[in-house]
Short mmCIF file of C-alpha atoms in Angstrom, two decimals:
data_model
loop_
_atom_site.label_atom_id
_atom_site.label_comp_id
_atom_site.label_asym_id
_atom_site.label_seq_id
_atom_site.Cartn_x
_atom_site.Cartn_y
_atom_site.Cartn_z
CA UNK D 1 -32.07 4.63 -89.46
CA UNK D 2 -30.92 1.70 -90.67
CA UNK D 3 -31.59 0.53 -94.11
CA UNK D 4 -32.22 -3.26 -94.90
CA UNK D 5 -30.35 -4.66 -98.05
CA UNK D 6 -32.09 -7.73 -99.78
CA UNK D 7 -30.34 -10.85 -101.09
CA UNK D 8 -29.79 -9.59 -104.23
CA UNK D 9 -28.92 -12.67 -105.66
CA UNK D 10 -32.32 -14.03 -104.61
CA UNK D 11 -33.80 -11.31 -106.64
CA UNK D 12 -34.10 -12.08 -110.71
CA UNK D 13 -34.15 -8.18 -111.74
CA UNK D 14 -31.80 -7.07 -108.63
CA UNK D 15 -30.29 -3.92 -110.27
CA UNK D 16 -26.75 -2.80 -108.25
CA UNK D 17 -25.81 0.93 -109.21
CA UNK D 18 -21.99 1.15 -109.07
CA UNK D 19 -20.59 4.70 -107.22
CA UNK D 20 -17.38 5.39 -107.08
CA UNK D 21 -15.92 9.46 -106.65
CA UNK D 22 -15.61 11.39 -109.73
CA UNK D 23 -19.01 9.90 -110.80
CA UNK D 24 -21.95 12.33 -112.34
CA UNK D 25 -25.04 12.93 -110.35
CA UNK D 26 -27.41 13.14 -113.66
CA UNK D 27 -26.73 9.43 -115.00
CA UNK D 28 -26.91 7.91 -111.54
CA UNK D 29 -30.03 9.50 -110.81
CA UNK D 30 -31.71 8.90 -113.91
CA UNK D 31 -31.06 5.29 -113.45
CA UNK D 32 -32.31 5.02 -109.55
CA UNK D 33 -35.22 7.03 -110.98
CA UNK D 34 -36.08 4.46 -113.64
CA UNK D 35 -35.37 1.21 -112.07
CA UNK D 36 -36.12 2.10 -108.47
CA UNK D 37 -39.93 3.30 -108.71
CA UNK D 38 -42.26 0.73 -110.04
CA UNK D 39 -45.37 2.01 -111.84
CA UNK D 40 -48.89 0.45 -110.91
CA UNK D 41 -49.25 -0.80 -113.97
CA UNK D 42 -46.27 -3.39 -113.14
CA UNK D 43 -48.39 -6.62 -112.61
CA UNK D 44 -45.12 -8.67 -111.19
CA UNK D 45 -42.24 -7.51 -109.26
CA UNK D 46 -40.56 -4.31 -110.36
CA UNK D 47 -36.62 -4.50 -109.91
CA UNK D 48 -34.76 -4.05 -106.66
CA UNK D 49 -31.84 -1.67 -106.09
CA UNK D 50 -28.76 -1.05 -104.55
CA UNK D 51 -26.18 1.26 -104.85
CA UNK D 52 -22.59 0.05 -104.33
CA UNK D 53 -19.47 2.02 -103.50
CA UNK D 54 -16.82 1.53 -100.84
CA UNK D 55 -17.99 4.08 -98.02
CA UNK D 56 -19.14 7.40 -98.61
CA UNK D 57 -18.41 8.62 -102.47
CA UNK D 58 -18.37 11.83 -104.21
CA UNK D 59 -21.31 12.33 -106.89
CA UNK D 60 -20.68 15.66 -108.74
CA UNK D 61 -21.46 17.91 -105.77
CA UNK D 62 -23.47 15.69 -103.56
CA UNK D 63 -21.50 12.74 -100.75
CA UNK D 64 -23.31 9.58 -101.67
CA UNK D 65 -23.54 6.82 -98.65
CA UNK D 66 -23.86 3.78 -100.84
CA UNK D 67 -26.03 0.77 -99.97
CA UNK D 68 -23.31 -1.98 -99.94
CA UNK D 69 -19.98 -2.44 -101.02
CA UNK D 70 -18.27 -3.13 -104.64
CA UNK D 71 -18.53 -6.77 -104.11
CA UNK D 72 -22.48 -7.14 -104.44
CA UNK D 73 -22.03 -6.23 -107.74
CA UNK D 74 -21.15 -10.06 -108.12
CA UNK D 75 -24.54 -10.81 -107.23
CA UNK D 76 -26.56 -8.31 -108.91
CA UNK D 77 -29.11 -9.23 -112.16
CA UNK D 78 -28.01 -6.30 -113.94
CA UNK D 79 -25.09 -3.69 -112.80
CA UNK D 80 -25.39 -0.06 -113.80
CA UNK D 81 -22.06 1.96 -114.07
CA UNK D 82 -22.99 5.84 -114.35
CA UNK D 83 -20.84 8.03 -116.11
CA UNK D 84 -17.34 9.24 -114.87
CA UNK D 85 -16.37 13.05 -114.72
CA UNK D 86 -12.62 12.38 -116.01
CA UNK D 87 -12.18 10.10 -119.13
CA UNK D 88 -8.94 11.38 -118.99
CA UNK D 89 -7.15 9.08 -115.65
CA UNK D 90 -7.56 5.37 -115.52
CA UNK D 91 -10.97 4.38 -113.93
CA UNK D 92 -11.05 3.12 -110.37
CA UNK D 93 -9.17 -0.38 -110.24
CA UNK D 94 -11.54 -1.69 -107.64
CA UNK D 95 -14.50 -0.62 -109.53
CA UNK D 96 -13.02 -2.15 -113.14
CA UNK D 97 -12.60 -5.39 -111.15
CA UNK D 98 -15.66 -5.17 -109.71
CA UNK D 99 -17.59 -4.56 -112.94
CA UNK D 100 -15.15 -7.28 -114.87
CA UNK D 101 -16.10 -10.04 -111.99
CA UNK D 102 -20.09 -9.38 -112.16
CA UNK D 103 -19.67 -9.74 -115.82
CA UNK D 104 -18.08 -13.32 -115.42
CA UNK D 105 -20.89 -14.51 -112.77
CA UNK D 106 -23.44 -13.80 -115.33
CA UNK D 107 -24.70 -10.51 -114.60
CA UNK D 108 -26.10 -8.24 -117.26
CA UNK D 109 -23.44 -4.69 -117.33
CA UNK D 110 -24.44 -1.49 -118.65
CA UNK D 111 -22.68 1.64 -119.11
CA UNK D 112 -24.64 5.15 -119.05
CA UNK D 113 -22.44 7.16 -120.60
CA UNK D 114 -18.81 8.10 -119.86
CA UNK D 115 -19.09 4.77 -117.28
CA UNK D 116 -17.90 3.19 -120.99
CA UNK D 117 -14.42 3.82 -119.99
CA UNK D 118 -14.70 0.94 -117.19
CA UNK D 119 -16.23 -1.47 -119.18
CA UNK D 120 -13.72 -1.21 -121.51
CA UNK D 121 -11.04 -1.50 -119.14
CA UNK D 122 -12.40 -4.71 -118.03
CA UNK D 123 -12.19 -6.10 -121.55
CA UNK D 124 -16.12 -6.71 -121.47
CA UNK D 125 -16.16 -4.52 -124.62
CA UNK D 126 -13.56 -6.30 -126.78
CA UNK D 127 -14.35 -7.17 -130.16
CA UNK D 128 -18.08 -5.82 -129.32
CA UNK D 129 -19.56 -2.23 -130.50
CA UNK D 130 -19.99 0.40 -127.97
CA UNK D 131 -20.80 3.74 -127.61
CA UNK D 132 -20.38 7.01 -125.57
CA UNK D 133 -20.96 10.84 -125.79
CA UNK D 134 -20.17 12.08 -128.58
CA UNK D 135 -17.16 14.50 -127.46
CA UNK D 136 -15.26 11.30 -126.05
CA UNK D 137 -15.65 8.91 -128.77
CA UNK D 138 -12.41 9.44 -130.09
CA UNK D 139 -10.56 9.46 -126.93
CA UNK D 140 -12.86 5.37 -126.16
CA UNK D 141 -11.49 4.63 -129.58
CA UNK D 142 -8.10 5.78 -129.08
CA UNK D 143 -7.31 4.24 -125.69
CA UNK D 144 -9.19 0.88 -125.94
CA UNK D 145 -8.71 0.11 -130.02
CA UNK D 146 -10.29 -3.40 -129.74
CA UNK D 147 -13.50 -2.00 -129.35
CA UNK D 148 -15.46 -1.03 -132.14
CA UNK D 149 -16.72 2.83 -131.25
CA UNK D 150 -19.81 4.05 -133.23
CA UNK D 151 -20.60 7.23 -132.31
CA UNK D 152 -24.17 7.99 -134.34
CA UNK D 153 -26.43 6.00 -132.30
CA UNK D 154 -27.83 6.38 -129.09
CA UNK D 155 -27.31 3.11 -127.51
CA UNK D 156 -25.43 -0.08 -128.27
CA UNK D 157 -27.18 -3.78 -127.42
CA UNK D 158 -24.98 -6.64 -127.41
CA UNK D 159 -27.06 -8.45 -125.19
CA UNK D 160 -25.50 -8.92 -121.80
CA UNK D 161 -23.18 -5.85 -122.38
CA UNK D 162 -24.79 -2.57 -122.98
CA UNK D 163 -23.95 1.10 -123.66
CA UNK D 164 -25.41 4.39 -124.26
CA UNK D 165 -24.52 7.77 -125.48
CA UNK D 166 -24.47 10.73 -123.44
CA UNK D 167 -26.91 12.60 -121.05
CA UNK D 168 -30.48 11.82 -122.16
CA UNK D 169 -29.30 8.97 -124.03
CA UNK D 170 -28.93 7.29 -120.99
CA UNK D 171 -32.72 7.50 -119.96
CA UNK D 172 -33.34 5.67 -123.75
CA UNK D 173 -31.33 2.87 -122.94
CA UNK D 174 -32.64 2.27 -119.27
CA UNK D 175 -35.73 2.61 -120.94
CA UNK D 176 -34.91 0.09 -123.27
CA UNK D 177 -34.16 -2.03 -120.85
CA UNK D 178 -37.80 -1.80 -119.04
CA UNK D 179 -38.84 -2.59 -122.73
CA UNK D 180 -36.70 -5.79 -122.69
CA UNK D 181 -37.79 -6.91 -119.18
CA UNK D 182 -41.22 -6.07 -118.87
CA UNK D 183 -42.35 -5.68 -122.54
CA UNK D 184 -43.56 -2.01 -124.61
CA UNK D 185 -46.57 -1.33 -122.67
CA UNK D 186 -44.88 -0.90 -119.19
CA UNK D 187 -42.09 0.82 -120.69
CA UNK D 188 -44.31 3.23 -121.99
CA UNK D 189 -45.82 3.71 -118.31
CA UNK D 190 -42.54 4.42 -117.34
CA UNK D 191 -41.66 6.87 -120.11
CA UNK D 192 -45.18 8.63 -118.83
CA UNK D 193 -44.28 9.03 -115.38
CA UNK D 194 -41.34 10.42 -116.70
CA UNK D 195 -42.42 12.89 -119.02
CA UNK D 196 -40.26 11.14 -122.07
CA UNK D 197 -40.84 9.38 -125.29
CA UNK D 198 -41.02 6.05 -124.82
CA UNK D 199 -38.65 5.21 -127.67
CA UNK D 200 -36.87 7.80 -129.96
CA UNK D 201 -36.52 7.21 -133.87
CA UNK D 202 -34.95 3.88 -134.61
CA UNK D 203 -37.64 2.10 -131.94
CA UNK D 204 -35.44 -1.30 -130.42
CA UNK D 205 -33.14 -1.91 -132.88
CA UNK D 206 -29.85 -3.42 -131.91
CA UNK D 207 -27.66 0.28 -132.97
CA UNK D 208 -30.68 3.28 -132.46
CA UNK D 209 -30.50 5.94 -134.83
CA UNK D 210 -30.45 9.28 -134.59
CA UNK D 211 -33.96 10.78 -133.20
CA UNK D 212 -36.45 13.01 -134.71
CA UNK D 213 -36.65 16.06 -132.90
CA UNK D 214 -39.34 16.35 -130.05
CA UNK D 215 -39.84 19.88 -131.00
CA UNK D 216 -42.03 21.69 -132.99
CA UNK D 217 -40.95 24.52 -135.18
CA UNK D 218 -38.47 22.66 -137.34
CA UNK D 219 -38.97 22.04 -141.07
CA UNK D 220 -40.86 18.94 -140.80
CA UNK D 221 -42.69 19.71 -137.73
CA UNK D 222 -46.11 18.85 -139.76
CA UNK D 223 -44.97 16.29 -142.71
CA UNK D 224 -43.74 13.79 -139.76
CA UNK D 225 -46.47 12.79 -138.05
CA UNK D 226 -48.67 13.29 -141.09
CA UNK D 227 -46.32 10.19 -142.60
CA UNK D 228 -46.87 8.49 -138.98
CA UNK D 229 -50.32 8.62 -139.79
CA UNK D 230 -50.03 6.71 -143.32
CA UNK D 231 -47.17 4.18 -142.93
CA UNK D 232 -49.37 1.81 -143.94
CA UNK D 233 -49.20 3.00 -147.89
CA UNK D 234 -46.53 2.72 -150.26
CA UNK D 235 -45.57 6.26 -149.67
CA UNK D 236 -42.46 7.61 -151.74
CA UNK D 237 -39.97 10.38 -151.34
CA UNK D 238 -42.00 12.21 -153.99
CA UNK D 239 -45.00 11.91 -151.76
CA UNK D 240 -43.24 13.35 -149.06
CA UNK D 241 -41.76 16.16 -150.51
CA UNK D 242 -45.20 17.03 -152.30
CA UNK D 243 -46.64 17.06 -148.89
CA UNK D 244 -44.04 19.21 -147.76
CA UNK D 245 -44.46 21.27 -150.41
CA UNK D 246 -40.72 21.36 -151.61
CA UNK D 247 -37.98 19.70 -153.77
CA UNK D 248 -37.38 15.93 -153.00
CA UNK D 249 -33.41 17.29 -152.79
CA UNK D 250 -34.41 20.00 -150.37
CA UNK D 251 -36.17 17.52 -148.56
CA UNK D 252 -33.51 15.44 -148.45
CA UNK D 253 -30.85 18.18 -146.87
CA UNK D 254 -33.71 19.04 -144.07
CA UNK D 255 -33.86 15.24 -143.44
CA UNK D 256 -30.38 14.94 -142.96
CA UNK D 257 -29.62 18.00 -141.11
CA UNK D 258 -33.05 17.58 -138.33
CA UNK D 259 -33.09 13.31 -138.30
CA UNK D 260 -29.24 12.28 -139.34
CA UNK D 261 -30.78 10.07 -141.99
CA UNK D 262 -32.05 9.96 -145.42
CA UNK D 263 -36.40 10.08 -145.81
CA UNK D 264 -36.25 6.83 -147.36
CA UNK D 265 -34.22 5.34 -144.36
CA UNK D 266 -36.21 7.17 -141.90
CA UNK D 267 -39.69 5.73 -143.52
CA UNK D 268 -37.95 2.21 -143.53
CA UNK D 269 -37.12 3.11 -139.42
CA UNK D 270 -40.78 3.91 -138.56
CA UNK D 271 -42.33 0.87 -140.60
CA UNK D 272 -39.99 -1.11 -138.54
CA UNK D 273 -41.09 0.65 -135.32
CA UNK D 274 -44.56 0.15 -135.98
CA UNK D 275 -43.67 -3.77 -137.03
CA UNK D 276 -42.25 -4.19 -133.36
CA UNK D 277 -45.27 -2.63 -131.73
CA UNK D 278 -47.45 -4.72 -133.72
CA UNK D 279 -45.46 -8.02 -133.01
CA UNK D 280 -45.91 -6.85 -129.02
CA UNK D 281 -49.30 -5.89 -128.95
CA UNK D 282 -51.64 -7.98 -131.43
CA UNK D 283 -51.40 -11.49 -132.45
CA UNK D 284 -51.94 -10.79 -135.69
CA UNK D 285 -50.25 -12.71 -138.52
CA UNK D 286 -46.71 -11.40 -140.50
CA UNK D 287 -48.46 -10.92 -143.02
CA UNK D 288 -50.53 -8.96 -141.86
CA UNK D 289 -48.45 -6.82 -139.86
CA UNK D 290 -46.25 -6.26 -142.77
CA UNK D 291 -49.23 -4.71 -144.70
CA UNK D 292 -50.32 -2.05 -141.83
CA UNK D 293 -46.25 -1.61 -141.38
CA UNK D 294 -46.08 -0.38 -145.15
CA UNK D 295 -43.81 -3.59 -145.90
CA UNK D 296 -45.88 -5.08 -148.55
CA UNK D 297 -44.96 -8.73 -147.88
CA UNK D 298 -44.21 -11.09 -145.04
CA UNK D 299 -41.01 -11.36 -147.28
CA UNK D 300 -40.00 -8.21 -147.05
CA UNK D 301 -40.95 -7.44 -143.75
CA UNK D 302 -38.61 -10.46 -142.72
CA UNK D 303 -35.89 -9.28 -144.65
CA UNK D 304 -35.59 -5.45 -143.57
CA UNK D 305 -36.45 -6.56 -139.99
CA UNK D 306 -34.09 -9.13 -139.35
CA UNK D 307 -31.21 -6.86 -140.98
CA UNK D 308 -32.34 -3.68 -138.76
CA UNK D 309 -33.07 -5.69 -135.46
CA UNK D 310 -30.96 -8.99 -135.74
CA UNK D 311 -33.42 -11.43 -135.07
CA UNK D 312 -36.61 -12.63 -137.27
CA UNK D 313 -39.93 -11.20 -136.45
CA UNK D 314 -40.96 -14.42 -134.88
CA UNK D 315 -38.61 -14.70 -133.08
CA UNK D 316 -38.75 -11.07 -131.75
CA UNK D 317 -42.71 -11.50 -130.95
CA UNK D 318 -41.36 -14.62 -128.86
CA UNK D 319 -39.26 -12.57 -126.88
CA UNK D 320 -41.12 -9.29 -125.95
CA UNK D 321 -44.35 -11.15 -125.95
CA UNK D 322 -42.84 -13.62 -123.21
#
């Protein structure tokens, strides 16, 4: 059976998959699962995709007959690179040209993963932040040193370049991406269908901190989503560690040990979460917003938000609301 392959570059959200052998089956999969089944809730067209590879590739265990060749990568809305088994070996020139050529004819390139390692070799990465699994963060920051590694967040936005972390990082950031495209209500149709949060701890900030634990059975199982409940008062450390019913400095050490963060900076996270959601969902004034976010003031809520997410609440409601 023959398979038909649209003009992609007659598509606006044509998504091209790159494969190339030595890639993992987990990333790639993840992304075709996200980006190639539209939910019903999707009231315009969903995204279209390809995967690319010259001939038949080797993904993990599993021979992959790709869709198209390397060069349609060229004319793709946004190219995916999944992650590569061996960070260790140069990554495929023909792919790292590929990827670097898509890049110049406008098309938006992100990196699940190890798949860092070829955006980097294309120089899409200098002079940007970026971001990988953990174990190899060292080894990005060693090899390509004009890139600016951070390895505590979960995904890096620099607008047309992106990058995640490893494994189920990945599914945040092409989840992130629904959220860019097709706004927070459709993402969270997606992240349904899926079975996965919508948005981990840190919500769509530019750098995504670490994320509460899903889990129950952890310290602050209970005192989390009983401060989810309130973030609209002026709640304090004190108030969380006498709902927790310990020290504020033993609260503090289960904070950082189960979220990565302080309490105070994980409050200030949420508030901004809920801001975002807000600024999507009602038309509701700043001012107001900033009250049920726990900000106080349109002031502050403008200040904290436009350091955390990089862009003014305004000007964030413009974009997501669009």
């Amino acid at each position: 059976m023959t398979r038909t392959i649209p003009d992609m570059s007659s598509v606006p959200r044509s998504v091209a998959v790159a494969a190339t052998d030595g890639m993992l089956h987990f990333e790639l999969a993840l992304a075709y699962e996200v980006f190639g089944s539209a939910p019903a809730a999707v009231p315009g067209p969903w995204y279209d995709v390809s995967v690319c590879g010259t001939q038949a590739v080797r993904v993990g265990r599993f021979l992959l007959e790709p869709d198209c060749g390397l060069d349609r990568l060229a004319h793709a809305g946004t190219v995916i690179v999944p992650a590569l088994a061996d960070v260790g070996v140069d990554p495929p020139a023909d792919l790292v040209e590929a990827v670097r050529v898509a890049h110049a004819s406008g098309a938006r390139v992100v990196s699940l993963c190890t798949g860092v390692f070829v955006l980097a070799a294309a120089g899409l990465l200098d002079g940007l932040s970026a971001t990988t699994h953990w174990a190899h963060t060292e080894e990005l920051a060693a090899r390509y040193p004009r890139v600016k590694v951070d390895p505590d967040v979960l995904y890096v936005d620099n607008g047309n370049v992106l990058t995640s972390a490893g494994k189920a990082a990945a599914m945040d950031l092409c989840l992130h991406l629904v959220r860019r495209d097709h706004g927070s209500a459709i993402a969270n149709v997606v992240a349904r269908r899926l079975v996965v949060p919508p948005h981990r701890a840190g919500g769509q900030a530019q750098f995504v901190a670490t994320p509460v634990p899903a889990q129950d059975g952890h310290p602050l199982a209970e005192l989390l989503p009983w401060v989810m409940r309130r973030l609209d008062q002026p709640l304090t450390v004190e108030d969380l560690a006498r709902q927790a019913n310990m020290s504020s400095r033993h609260l503090g050490r289960h904070f950082r040990s189960i979220t990565g963060t302080t309490p105070l900076q994980w409050l200030l996270t949420q508030r901004i979460r809920r801001a975002q959601e807000l600024l999507e969902s009602t038309d509701n004034s700043v001012d107001t917003i900033a009250a049920a976010a726990g900000m106080g003031t349109a002031t502050t809520l403008r200040r904290h938000f436009h350091r955390t997410i990089g862009v003014s609440p305004d000007a964030y409601r413009r974009t997501f609301r669009a």
